[in-house]
CSV table of C-alpha atoms in Angstrom, one decimal:
chain,number,residue,atom,x,y,z
A,1310,UNK,CA,-19.0,12.6,-1.8
A,1311,UNK,CA,-22.0,10.5,-2.6
A,1312,UNK,CA,-22.0,11.9,-6.2
A,1313,UNK,CA,-18.3,10.8,-6.6
A,1314,UNK,CA,-19.2,7.2,-5.6
A,1315,UNK,CA,-22.2,7.1,-7.9
A,1316,UNK,CA,-20.1,8.4,-10.8
A,1317,UNK,CA,-17.5,5.7,-10.2
A,1318,UNK,CA,-20.1,3.0,-9.9
A,1319,UNK,CA,-21.7,4.1,-13.2
A,1320,UNK,CA,-18.2,4.1,-14.9
A,1321,UNK,CA,-17.2,0.7,-13.6
A,1322,UNK,CA,-20.5,-1.3,-13.8
A,1323,UNK,CA,-20.6,-1.7,-17.6
A,1324,UNK,CA,-17.0,-3.1,-17.5
A,1325,UNK,CA,-17.9,-5.5,-14.7
A,1326,UNK,CA,-21.0,-6.7,-16.6
A,1327,UNK,CA,-18.8,-7.5,-19.7
A,1328,UNK,CA,-16.3,-9.4,-17.6
A,1329,UNK,CA,-13.4,-7.1,-18.5
A,1330,UNK,CA,-12.1,-5.9,-15.1
A,1331,UNK,CA,-9.6,-7.7,-13.0
A,1332,UNK,CA,-9.6,-8.0,-9.2
A,1333,UNK,CA,-6.2,-8.2,-7.6
A,1334,UNK,CA,-5.8,-9.6,-4.1
A,1335,UNK,CA,-2.5,-10.4,-2.4
A,1336,UNK,CA,0.1,-9.9,0.3
A,1337,UNK,CA,3.7,-10.4,1.2
A,1338,UNK,CA,6.6,-8.9,3.2
A,1339,UNK,CA,7.5,-5.2,3.0
A,1340,UNK,CA,11.0,-3.8,3.7
A,1341,UNK,CA,11.3,-0.3,5.1
A,1342,UNK,CA,14.2,1.8,3.5
A,1343,UNK,CA,15.5,5.3,4.0
A,1344,UNK,CA,14.2,7.3,7.0
A,1345,UNK,CA,11.6,4.7,7.8
A,1346,UNK,CA,14.1,1.9,8.1
A,1347,UNK,CA,17.0,3.7,9.8
A,1348,UNK,CA,17.2,2.5,13.4
A,1349,UNK,CA,13.4,2.1,13.8
A,1350,UNK,CA,11.3,-0.1,11.6
A,1351,UNK,CA,11.7,-3.8,10.8
A,1352,UNK,CA,10.1,-5.6,7.8
A,1353,UNK,CA,6.5,-6.4,8.2
A,1354,UNK,CA,3.4,-7.6,6.3
A,1355,UNK,CA,1.8,-5.8,3.3
A,1356,UNK,CA,-1.8,-6.5,2.3
A,1357,UNK,CA,-3.2,-5.3,-0.9
A,1358,UNK,CA,-6.4,-5.3,-3.0
A,1359,UNK,CA,-7.1,-3.6,-6.3
A,1360,UNK,CA,-9.2,-3.3,-9.4
A,1361,UNK,CA,-7.8,-3.1,-12.9
A,1362,UNK,CA,-10.2,-1.6,-15.5
A,1363,UNK,CA,-9.1,-1.9,-19.2
A,1364,UNK,CA,-8.9,1.4,-21.1
A,1365,UNK,CA,-7.1,0.1,-24.2
A,1366,UNK,CA,-5.4,-3.1,-25.3
A,1367,UNK,CA,-2.8,-3.8,-22.6
A,1368,UNK,CA,-3.6,-0.6,-20.7
A,1369,UNK,CA,-5.5,-0.6,-17.4
A,1370,UNK,CA,-6.7,2.0,-14.9
A,1371,UNK,CA,-5.5,0.6,-11.6
A,1372,UNK,CA,-7.3,1.5,-8.3
A,1373,UNK,CA,-5.7,0.0,-5.2
A,1374,UNK,CA,-5.9,-0.1,-1.4
A,1375,UNK,CA,-3.1,-1.3,0.8
A,1376,UNK,CA,-2.0,-1.7,4.4
A,1377,UNK,CA,1.6,-2.1,5.8
A,1378,UNK,CA,2.7,-2.6,9.4
A,1379,UNK,CA,6.3,-2.4,10.6
A,1380,UNK,CA,7.7,-3.3,14.0
A,1381,UNK,CA,10.4,-1.5,15.9
A,1382,UNK,CA,14.1,-2.5,16.2
A,1383,UNK,CA,14.8,-0.8,19.5
A,1384,UNK,CA,13.8,-3.2,22.4
A,1385,UNK,CA,13.2,-0.4,24.8
A,1386,UNK,CA,10.9,1.2,22.4
A,1387,UNK,CA,8.9,-1.9,21.5
A,1388,UNK,CA,8.5,-3.0,25.2
A,1389,UNK,CA,7.3,0.3,26.5
A,1390,UNK,CA,3.7,0.8,27.5
A,1391,UNK,CA,3.4,-2.4,29.6
A,1392,UNK,CA,5.0,-4.5,26.9
A,1393,UNK,CA,2.4,-4.0,24.3
A,1394,UNK,CA,4.2,-4.5,20.9
A,1395,UNK,CA,1.2,-3.2,19.0
A,1396,UNK,CA,1.6,0.3,20.5
A,1397,UNK,CA,5.1,0.4,19.0
A,1398,UNK,CA,4.1,-0.6,15.5
A,1399,UNK,CA,4.1,1.9,12.6
A,1400,UNK,CA,1.3,1.4,10.1
A,1401,UNK,CA,0.7,2.9,6.7
A,1402,UNK,CA,-2.7,2.5,5.2
A,1403,UNK,CA,-3.8,4.2,1.9
A,1404,UNK,CA,-4.9,4.0,-1.6
A,1405,UNK,CA,-3.7,5.0,-5.0
A,1406,UNK,CA,-4.8,5.2,-8.7
A,1407,UNK,CA,-2.6,4.9,-11.8
A,1408,UNK,CA,-1.8,3.2,-15.0
A,1409,UNK,CA,-0.9,-0.5,-15.5
A,1410,UNK,CA,0.7,-1.7,-18.7
A,1411,UNK,CA,1.0,-5.4,-19.4
A,1412,UNK,CA,2.2,-7.6,-22.2
A,1413,UNK,CA,0.7,-10.8,-23.5
A,1414,UNK,CA,0.8,-13.5,-20.8
A,1415,UNK,CA,0.8,-16.8,-22.7
A,1416,UNK,CA,1.5,-18.3,-20.3
A,1417,UNK,CA,4.0,-15.9,-18.8
A,1418,UNK,CA,4.1,-12.1,-19.2
A,1419,UNK,CA,5.4,-8.9,-17.6
A,1420,UNK,CA,3.8,-5.7,-16.5
A,1421,UNK,CA,4.5,-2.4,-14.9
A,1422,UNK,CA,2.5,0.3,-13.2
A,1423,UNK,CA,2.7,3.7,-11.6
A,1424,UNK,CA,0.4,6.0,-9.8
A,1425,UNK,CA,-0.3,8.5,-7.1
A,1426,UNK,CA,-2.4,8.3,-3.9
A,1427,UNK,CA,-2.8,9.2,-0.3
A,1428,UNK,CA,-1.6,7.4,2.9
A,1429,UNK,CA,-2.5,7.6,6.6
A,1430,UNK,CA,0.4,6.7,8.9
A,1431,UNK,CA,0.1,5.8,12.6
A,1432,UNK,CA,2.9,5.4,15.1
A,1433,UNK,CA,5.1,7.1,17.6
A,1434,UNK,CA,6.8,10.4,16.9
A,1435,UNK,CA,9.9,9.7,19.0
A,1436,UNK,CA,11.7,6.7,17.6
A,1437,UNK,CA,13.9,6.2,20.7
A,1438,UNK,CA,11.7,6.7,23.8
A,1439,UNK,CA,8.2,5.8,22.5
A,1440,UNK,CA,6.9,8.8,24.4
A,1441,UNK,CA,4.5,11.2,22.7
A,1442,UNK,CA,5.1,15.0,23.1
A,1443,UNK,CA,1.4,15.1,24.0
A,1444,UNK,CA,2.2,14.0,27.6
A,1445,UNK,CA,3.5,17.5,28.1
A,1446,UNK,CA,-0.1,18.8,28.1
A,1447,UNK,CA,-1.5,15.9,30.1
A,1448,UNK,CA,-2.6,13.5,27.3
A,1449,UNK,CA,-2.1,9.8,27.3
A,1450,UNK,CA,1.3,8.6,26.0
A,1451,UNK,CA,-0.4,5.6,24.5
A,1452,UNK,CA,-2.3,7.7,22.0
A,1453,UNK,CA,0.6,8.0,19.5
A,1454,UNK,CA,0.3,10.1,16.5
A,1455,UNK,CA,-1.2,9.9,13.0
A,1456,UNK,CA,-0.2,11.8,9.8
A,1457,UNK,CA,-1.5,12.0,6.2
A,1458,UNK,CA,0.6,12.4,3.1
A,1459,UNK,CA,0.6,12.4,-0.6
A,1460,UNK,CA,2.4,9.2,-2.0
A,1461,UNK,CA,3.5,7.7,-5.3
A,1462,UNK,CA,4.0,4.1,-6.3
A,1463,UNK,CA,6.0,2.2,-9.0
A,1464,UNK,CA,5.8,-1.5,-9.6
A,1465,UNK,CA,7.1,-4.3,-11.8
A,1466,UNK,CA,5.7,-7.8,-11.9
A,1467,UNK,CA,5.3,-11.1,-13.8
A,1468,UNK,CA,2.0,-12.8,-14.6
A,1469,UNK,CA,1.4,-16.5,-14.9
A,1470,UNK,CA,-1.8,-17.5,-16.7
A,1471,UNK,CA,-3.6,-20.4,-14.9
A,1472,UNK,CA,-6.9,-20.2,-16.8
A,1473,UNK,CA,-9.0,-17.8,-18.9
A,1474,UNK,CA,-10.1,-16.1,-15.7
A,1475,UNK,CA,-7.3,-16.6,-13.2
A,1476,UNK,CA,-3.6,-15.5,-13.1
A,1477,UNK,CA,-0.9,-15.6,-10.5
A,1478,UNK,CA,1.4,-12.6,-10.2
A,1479,UNK,CA,4.6,-11.8,-8.3
A,1480,UNK,CA,5.4,-8.1,-8.0
A,1481,UNK,CA,8.0,-5.8,-6.4
A,1482,UNK,CA,7.0,-2.2,-5.9
A,1483,UNK,CA,8.4,1.1,-4.5
A,1484,UNK,CA,6.1,3.1,-2.2
A,1485,UNK,CA,7.0,6.7,-1.2
A,1486,UNK,CA,5.0,8.8,1.2
A,1487,UNK,CA,6.4,12.4,1.2
A,1488,UNK,CA,6.0,13.4,4.8
A,1489,UNK,CA,4.9,11.2,7.7
A,1490,UNK,CA,6.5,10.7,11.1
A,1491,UNK,CA,8.4,14.1,10.5
A,1492,UNK,CA,10.2,12.4,7.6
A,1493,UNK,CA,9.6,10.6,4.3
A,1494,UNK,CA,8.5,7.0,4.4
A,1495,UNK,CA,9.7,4.6,1.7
A,1496,UNK,CA,9.1,0.9,1.6
A,1497,UNK,CA,9.4,-2.0,-0.9
A,1498,UNK,CA,6.8,-4.7,-0.7
A,1499,UNK,CA,7.3,-8.0,-2.6
A,1500,UNK,CA,3.7,-9.3,-3.2
A,1501,UNK,CA,2.1,-12.5,-4.5
A,1502,UNK,CA,-1.3,-11.9,-6.1
A,1503,UNK,CA,-4.2,-13.8,-7.3
A,1504,UNK,CA,-5.7,-11.9,-10.3
A,1505,UNK,CA,-9.3,-12.8,-11.2
A,1506,UNK,CA,-11.1,-11.6,-14.3
A,1507,UNK,CA,-14.8,-10.8,-13.6
């Protein structure tokens, strides 16, 4: 693992030194759809950080990390466990890598990206009772469950150039984790970014 981090650092450091890479930081609301949104999850915050490394004119290697949290629609579910709402939340935390393609932003431009990654999901397995099947073997019901899954991402956005080194971006993306909470998880974040050229 240490060798992988060293190889990535050696690959990225010349680009950082030349001021070519972009740091992307942002957040916004995320709407659950499909299985994740049916009867259980409500919209929640989406936080995001990424690094875009140029590979050709208008093409970037995009490496991202993200965190989403969704509440629960069912009041009995969300107020179980002594009223602790955080115990009822569903969270999805992960990272992905892919390709970002952008047009000239002078001062406004458009971009798109797609990629694959991995996500860790935490939450309750039973959407109605909030009880874990672990209680059957004497474990604490507050423990919840966690799953890991392959995911893919697609996004479209608009850039507004503020200066030579700063842009503002607004983006909508589609996130799809193949198998978490015994189902697929799909959610659509709408995110505002600050993009800084190093």
